[in-house]
Short mmCIF file of C-alpha atoms in Angstrom, two decimals:
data_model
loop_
_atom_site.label_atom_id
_atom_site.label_comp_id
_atom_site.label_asym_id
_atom_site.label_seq_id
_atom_site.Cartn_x
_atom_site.Cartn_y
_atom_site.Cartn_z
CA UNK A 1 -15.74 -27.31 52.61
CA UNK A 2 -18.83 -25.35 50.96
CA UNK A 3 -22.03 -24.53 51.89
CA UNK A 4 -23.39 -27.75 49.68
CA UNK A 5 -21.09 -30.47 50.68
CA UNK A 6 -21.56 -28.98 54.43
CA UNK A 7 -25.29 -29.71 53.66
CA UNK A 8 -24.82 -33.00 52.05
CA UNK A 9 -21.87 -34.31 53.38
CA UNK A 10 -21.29 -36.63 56.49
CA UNK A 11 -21.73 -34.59 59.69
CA UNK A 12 -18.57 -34.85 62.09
CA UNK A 13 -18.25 -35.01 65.46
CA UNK A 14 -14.56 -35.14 67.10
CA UNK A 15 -14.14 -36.10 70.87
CA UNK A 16 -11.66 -36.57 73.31
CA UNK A 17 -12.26 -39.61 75.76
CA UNK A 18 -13.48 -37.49 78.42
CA UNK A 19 -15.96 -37.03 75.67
CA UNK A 20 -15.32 -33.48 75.28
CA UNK A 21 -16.11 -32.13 71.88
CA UNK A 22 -13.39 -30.76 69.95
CA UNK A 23 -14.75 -30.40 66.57
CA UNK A 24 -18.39 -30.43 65.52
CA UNK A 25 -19.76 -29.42 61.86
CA UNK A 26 -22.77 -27.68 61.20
CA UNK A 27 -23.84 -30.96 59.48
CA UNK A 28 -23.89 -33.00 62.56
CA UNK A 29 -25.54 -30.47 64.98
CA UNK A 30 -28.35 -29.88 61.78
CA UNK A 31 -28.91 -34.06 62.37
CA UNK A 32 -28.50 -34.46 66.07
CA UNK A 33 -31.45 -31.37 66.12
CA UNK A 34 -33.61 -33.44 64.62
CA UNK A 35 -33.63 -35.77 67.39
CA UNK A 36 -36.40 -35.84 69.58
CA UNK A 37 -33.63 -36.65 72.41
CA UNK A 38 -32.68 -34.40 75.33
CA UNK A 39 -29.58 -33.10 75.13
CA UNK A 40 -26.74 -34.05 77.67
CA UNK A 41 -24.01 -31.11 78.36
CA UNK A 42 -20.33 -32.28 76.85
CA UNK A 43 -17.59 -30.25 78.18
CA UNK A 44 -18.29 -26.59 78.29
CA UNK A 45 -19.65 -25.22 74.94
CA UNK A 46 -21.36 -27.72 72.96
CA UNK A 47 -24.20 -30.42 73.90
CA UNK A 48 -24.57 -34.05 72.32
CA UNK A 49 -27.85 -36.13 71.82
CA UNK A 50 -27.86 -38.94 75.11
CA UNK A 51 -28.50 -41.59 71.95
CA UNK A 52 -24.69 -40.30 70.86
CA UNK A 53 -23.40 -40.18 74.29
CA UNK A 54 -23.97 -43.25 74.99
CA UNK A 55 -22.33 -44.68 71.60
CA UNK A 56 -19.56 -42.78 72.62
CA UNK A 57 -19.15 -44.04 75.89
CA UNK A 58 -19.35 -47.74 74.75
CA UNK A 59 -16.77 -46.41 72.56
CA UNK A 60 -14.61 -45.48 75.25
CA UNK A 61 -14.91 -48.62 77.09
CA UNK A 62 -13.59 -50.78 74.04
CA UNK A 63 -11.03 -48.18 73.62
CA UNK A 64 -9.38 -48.57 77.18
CA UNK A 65 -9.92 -52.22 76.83
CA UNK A 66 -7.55 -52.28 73.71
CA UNK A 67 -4.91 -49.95 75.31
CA UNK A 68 -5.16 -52.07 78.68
CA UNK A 69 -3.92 -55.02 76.17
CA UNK A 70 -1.30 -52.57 74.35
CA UNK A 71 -3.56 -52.83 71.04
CA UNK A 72 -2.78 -49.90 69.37
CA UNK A 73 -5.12 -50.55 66.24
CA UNK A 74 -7.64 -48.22 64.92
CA UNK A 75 -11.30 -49.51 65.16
CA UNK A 76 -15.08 -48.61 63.94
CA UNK A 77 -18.38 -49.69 65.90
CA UNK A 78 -21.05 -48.56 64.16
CA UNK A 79 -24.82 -48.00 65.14
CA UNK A 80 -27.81 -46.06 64.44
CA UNK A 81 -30.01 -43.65 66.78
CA UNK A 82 -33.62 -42.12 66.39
CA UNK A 83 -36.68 -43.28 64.69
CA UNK A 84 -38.14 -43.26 61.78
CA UNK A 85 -38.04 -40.74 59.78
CA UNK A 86 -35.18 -39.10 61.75
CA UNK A 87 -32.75 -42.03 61.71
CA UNK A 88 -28.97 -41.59 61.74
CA UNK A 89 -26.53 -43.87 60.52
CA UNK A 90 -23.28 -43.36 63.33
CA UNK A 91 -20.06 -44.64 62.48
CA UNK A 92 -17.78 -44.12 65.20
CA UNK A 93 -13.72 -44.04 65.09
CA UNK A 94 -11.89 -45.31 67.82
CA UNK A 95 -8.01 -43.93 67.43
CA UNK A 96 -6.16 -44.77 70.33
CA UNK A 97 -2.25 -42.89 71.07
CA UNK A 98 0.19 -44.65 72.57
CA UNK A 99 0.83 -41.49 74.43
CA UNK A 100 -1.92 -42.52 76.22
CA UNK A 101 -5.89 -42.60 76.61
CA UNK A 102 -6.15 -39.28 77.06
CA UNK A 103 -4.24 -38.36 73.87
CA UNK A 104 -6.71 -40.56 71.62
CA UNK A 105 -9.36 -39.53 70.00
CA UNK A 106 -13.05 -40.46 69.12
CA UNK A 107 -14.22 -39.81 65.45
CA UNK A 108 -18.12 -40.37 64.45
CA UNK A 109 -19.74 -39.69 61.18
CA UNK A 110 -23.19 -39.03 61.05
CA UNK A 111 -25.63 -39.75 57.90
CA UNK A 112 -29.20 -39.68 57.82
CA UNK A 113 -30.55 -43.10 57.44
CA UNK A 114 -32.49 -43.45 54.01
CA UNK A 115 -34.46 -46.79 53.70
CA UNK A 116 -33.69 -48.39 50.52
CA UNK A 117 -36.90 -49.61 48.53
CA UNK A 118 -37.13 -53.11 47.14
CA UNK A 119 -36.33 -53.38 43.56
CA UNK A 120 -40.16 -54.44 41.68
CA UNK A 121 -40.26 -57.86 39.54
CA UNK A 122 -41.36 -57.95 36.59
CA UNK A 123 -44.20 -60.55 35.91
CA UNK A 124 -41.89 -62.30 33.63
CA UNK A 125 -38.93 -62.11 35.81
CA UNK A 126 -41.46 -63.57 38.73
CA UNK A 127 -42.23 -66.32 36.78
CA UNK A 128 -39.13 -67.54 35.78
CA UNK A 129 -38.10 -67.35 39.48
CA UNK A 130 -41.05 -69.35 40.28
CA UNK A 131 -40.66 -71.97 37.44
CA UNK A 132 -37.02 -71.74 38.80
CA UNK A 133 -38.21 -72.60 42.76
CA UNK A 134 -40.63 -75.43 41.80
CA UNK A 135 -38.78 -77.03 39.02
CA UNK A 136 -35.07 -76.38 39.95
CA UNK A 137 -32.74 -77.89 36.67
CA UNK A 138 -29.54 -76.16 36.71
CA UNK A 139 -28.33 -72.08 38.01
CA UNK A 140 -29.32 -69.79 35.77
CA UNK A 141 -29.26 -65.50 35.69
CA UNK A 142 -32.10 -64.32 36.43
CA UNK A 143 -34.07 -61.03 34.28
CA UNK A 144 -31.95 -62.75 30.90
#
């Protein structure tokens, strides 16, 4: 990967369900550092935010729930952390190994979260929703 996808790309965070981290891009530690969070010590070498901890735990929970009832599917639980404007978008990988719990894995993407503005109306398109509302006839497209 490149400096510019590594900059614009999903940050990635591998852990084991001891929530050790075994993989970590530059991305991801660039996003989680612009949390206002205190960090929480993961393993040995490399800290998480407690907002992502915590995601991960409830991630490990409905992983040994699955594997306690021999469900072997993959499975996403997303969420998002921080506030405004440092909000990131987590989607989290559960991957469990019939090996065992210890041999799964925990996956999470992190993207920052960018509000999406409302689309204007036109006055003409605004009208013809209105006429639309208060004298409904039949569906029609809108903006045509």
């Amino acid at each position: 990967m490149n400096q510019k996808q590594e900059a614009t790309g999903p940050g990635i965070v591998v852990l084991s369900p001891s929530l050790q981290v075994l993989f970590m891009n530059q991305r991801a530690i660039a996003l989680l550092n612009q949390l206002d969070h205190t960090a929480q010590s993961i393993g040995t070498e490399r800290e998480i935010s407690a907002p992502l901890h915590q995601h991960c735990q409830d991630m490990v929970e409905t992983l040994q729930t699955r594997m306690r009832s021999s469900n072997w599917e993959q499975f996403q639980q997303d969420c998002t952390i921080g506030n405004s404007p440092h909000t990131i978008v987590l989607k989290g990988f559960g991957l469990p190994d019939r090996r065992g719990l210890s041999h799964s894995r925990i996956m999470m993407l992190l993207s920052p979260h960018a509000a999406q503005p409302i689309p204007e109306v036109s006055g003409e398109e605004s009208s013809s929703i209105m006429a639309h509302i208060s004298h409904p006839t039949e569906p029609r497209a809108y903006g045509q």
